PDB file of C-alpha atoms in Angstrom:
ATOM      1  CA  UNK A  25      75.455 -10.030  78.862  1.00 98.00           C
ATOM      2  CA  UNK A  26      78.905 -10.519  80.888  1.00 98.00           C
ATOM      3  CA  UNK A  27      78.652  -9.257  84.485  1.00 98.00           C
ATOM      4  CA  UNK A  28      81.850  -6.877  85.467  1.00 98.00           C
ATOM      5  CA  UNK A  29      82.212  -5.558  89.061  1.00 98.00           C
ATOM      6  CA  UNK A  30      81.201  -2.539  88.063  1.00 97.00           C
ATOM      7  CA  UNK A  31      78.084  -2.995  86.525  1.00 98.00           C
ATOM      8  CA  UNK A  32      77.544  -4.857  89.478  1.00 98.00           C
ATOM      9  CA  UNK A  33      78.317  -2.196  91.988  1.00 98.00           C
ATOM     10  CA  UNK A  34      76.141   0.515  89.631  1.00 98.00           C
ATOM     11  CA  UNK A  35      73.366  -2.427  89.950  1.00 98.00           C
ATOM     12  CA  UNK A  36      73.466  -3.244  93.498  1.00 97.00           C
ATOM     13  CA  UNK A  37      74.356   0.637  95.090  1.00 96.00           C
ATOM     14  CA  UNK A  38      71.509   2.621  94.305  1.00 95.00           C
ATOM     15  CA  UNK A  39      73.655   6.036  95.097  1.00 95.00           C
ATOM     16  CA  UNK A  40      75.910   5.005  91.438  1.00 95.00           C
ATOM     17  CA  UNK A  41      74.788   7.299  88.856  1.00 96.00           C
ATOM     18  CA  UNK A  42      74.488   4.158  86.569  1.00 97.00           C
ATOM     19  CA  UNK A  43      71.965   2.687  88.940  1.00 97.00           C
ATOM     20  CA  UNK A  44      69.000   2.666  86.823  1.00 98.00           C
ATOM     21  CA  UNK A  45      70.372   1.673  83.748  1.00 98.00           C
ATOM     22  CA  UNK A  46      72.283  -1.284  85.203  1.00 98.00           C
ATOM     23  CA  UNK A  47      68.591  -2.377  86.777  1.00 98.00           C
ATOM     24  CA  UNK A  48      66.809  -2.035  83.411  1.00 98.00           C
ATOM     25  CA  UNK A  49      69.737  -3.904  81.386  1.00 98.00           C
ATOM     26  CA  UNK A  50      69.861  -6.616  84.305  1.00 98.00           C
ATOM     27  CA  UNK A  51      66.101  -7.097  84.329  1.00 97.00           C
ATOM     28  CA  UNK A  52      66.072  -7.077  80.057  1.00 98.00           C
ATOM     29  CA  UNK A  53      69.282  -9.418  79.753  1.00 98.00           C
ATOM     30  CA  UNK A  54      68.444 -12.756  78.207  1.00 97.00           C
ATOM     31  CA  UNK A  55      71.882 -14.194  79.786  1.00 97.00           C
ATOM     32  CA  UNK A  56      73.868 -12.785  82.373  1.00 98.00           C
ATOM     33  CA  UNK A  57      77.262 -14.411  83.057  1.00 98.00           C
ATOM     34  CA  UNK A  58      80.074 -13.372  85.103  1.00 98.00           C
ATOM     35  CA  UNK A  59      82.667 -15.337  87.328  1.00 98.00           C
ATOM     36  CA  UNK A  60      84.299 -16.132  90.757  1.00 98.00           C
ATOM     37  CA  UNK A  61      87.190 -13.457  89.975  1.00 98.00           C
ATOM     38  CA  UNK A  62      84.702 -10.405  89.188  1.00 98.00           C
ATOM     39  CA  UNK A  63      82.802 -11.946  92.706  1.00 98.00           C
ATOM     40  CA  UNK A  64      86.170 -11.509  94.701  1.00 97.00           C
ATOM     41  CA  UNK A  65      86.247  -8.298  93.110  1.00 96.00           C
ATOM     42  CA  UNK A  66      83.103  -7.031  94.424  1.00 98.00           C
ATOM     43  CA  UNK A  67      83.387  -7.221  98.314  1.00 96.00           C
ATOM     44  CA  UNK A  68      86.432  -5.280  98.417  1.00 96.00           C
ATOM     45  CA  UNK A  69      85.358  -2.466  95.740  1.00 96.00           C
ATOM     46  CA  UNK A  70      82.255  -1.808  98.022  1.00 97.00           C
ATOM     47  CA  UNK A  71      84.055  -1.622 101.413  1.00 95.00           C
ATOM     48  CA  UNK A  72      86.462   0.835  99.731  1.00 95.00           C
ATOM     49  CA  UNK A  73      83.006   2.703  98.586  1.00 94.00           C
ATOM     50  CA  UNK A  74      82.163   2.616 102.154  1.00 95.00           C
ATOM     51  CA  UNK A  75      79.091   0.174 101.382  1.00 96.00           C
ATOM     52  CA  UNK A  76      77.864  -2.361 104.227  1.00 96.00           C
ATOM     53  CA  UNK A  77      80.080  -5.447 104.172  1.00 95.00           C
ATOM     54  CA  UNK A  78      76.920  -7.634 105.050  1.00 97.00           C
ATOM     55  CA  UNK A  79      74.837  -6.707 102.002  1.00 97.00           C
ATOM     56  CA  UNK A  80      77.999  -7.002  99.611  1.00 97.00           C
ATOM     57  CA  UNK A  81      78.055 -10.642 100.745  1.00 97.00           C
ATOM     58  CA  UNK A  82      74.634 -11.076 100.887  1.00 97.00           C
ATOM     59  CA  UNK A  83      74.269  -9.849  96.976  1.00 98.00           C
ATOM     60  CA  UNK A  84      77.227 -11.983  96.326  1.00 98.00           C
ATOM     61  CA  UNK A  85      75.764 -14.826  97.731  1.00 98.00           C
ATOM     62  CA  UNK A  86      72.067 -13.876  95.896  1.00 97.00           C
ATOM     63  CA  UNK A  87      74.220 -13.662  92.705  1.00 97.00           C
ATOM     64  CA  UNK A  88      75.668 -17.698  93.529  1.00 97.00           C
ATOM     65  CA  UNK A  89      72.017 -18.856  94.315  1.00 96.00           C
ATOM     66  CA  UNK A  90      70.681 -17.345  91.477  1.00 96.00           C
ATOM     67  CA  UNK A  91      69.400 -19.480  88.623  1.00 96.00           C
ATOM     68  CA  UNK A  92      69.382 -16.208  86.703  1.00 96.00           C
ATOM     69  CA  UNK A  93      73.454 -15.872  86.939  1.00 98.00           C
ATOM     70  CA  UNK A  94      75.732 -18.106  85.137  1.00 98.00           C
ATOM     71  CA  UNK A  95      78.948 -18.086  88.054  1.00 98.00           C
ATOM     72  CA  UNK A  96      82.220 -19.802  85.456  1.00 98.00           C
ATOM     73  CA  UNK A  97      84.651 -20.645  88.207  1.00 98.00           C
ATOM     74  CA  UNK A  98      88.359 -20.136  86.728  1.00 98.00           C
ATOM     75  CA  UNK A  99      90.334 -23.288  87.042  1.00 98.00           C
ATOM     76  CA  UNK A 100      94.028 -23.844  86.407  1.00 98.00           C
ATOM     77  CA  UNK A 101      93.630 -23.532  82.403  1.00 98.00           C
ATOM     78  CA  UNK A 102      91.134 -20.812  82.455  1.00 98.00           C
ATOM     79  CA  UNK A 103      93.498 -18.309  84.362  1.00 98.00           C
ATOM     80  CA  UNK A 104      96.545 -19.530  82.555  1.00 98.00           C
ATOM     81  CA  UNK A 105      94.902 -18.383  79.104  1.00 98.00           C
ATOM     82  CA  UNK A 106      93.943 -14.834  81.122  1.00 98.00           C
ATOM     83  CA  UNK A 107      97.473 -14.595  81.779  1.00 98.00           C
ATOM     84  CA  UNK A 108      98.548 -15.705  78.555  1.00 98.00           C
ATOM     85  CA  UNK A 109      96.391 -13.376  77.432  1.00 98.00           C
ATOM     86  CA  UNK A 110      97.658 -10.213  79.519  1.00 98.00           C
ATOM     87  CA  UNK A 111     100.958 -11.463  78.176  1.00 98.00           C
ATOM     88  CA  UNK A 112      99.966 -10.748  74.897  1.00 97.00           C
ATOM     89  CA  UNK A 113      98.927  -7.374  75.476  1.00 96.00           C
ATOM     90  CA  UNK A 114     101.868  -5.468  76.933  1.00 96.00           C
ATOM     91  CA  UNK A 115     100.600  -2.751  76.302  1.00 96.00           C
ATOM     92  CA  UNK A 116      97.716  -2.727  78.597  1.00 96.00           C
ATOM     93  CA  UNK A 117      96.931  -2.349  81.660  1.00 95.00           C
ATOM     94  CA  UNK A 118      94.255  -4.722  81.527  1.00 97.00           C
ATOM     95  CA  UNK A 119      93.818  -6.751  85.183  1.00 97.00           C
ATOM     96  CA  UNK A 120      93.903 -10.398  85.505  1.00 98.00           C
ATOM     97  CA  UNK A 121      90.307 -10.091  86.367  1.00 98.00           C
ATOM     98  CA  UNK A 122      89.563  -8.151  82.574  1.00 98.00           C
ATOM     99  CA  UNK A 123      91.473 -10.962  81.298  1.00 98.00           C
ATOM    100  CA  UNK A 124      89.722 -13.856  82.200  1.00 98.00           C
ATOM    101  CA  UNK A 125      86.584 -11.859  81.717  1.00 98.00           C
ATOM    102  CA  UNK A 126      87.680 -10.815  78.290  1.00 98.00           C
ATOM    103  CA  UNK A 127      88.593 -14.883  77.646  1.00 98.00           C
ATOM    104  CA  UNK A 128      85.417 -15.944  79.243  1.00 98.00           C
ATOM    105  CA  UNK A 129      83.644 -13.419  76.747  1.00 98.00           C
ATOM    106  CA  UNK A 130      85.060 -14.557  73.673  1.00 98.00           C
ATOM    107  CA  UNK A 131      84.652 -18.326  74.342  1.00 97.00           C
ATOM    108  CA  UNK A 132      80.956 -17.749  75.846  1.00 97.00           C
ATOM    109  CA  UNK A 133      80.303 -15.687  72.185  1.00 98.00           C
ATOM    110  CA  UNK A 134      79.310 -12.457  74.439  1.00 98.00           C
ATOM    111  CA  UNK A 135      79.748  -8.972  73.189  1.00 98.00           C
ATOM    112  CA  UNK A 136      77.755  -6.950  75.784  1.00 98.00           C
ATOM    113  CA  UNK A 137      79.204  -6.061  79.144  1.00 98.00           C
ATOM    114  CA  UNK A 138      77.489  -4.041  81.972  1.00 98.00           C
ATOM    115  CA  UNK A 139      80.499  -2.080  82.768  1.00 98.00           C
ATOM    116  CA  UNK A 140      81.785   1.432  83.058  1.00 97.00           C
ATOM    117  CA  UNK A 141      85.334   0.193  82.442  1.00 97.00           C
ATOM    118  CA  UNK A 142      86.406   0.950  79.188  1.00 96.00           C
ATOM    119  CA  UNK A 143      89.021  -1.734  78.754  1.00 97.00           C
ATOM    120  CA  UNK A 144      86.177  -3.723  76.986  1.00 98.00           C
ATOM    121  CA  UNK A 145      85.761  -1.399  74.453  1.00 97.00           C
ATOM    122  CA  UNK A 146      89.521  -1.487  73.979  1.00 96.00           C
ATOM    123  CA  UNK A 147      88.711  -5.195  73.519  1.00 97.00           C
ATOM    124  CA  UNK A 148      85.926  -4.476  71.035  1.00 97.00           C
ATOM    125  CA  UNK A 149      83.139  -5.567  73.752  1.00 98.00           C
ATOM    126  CA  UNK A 150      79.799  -3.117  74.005  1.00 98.00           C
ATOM    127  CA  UNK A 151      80.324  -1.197  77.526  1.00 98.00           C
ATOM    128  CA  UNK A 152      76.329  -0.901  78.442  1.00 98.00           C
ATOM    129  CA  UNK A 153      77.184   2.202  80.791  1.00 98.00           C
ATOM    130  CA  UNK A 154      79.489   5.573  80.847  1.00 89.00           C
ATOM    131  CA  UNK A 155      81.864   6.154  83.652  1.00 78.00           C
TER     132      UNK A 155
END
C-alpha cells in the first residue's frame, strides 16, 4: 500500500473523519511505502491544520525509523521521470508530489493508496478512503 500525505494525516490526527479506517488499513497492510516528497508534504499540511509541529516531526521521524515503512528517497532521475510525467499529462493538475508517487507506484507494482485524493483514481490506483 503507497503512503500519501493524506492518508497519513487521516492516520496520525485522530479528529480526520478517515481516522479509523486509515488505522485499520495501516495495521492490515502487508507493505507500506511512501517517500521523502509525501514526508515534506506532511509537516506543512498539519501546521496549516493547526496540528502540533512537534508531533508532526516526531511521526515523521517514527515513519523514517520504522522498519515497517519503506521511505524511496527521489534522486535526480526519479523526479525527472515525475516531471516528465506531469509533462505528459497537461491536462492535470496532478502535483509533483502525485507524480513521483504515481511513478514510484507503477515501478513498485502498487495499486492501493491510503489517500482521500482522488488524482489516483484518475491514475487508475485504489483510493482506500473518501474525502
Amino acid at each position: 500500500m503507497f503512503l500519501d500525505t493524506s492518508g497519513l494525516l487521516c492516520y496520525h490526527h485522530r479528529d480526520e473523519p478517515q481516522h479509523r479506517d486509515a488505522v485499520v488499513l495501516f495495521e492490515n497492510a502487508v507493505r507500506r511505502i511512501t517517500h521523502n516528497y509525501v514526508l515534506a508534504e506532511f509537516i506543512p499540511l498539519c501546521h496549516v491544520r493547526g496540528l502540533d509541529r512537534g508531533k508532526a516531526i516526531a511521526f515523521v521521524r517514527d515513519l523514517l525509523e520504522s522498519d515497517m515503512v519503506q521511505v524511496v528517497w527521489v534522486d535526480r532521475e526519479l523526479h525527472r521521470a515525475a516531471v516528465n510525467f506531469l509533462d505528459n499529462r497537461p491536462d492535470k493538475t496532478y502535483s509533483l508530489c502525485d507524480a513521483v508517487s504515481f511513478v514510484i507506484m507503477r515501478l513498485q507494482g502498487v495499486q492501493e493508496a491510503l489517500t482521500t485524493d482522488r488524482h489516483f483514481e484518475q491514475e487508475g490506483f485504489a483510493r482506500l478512503l473518501s474525502s
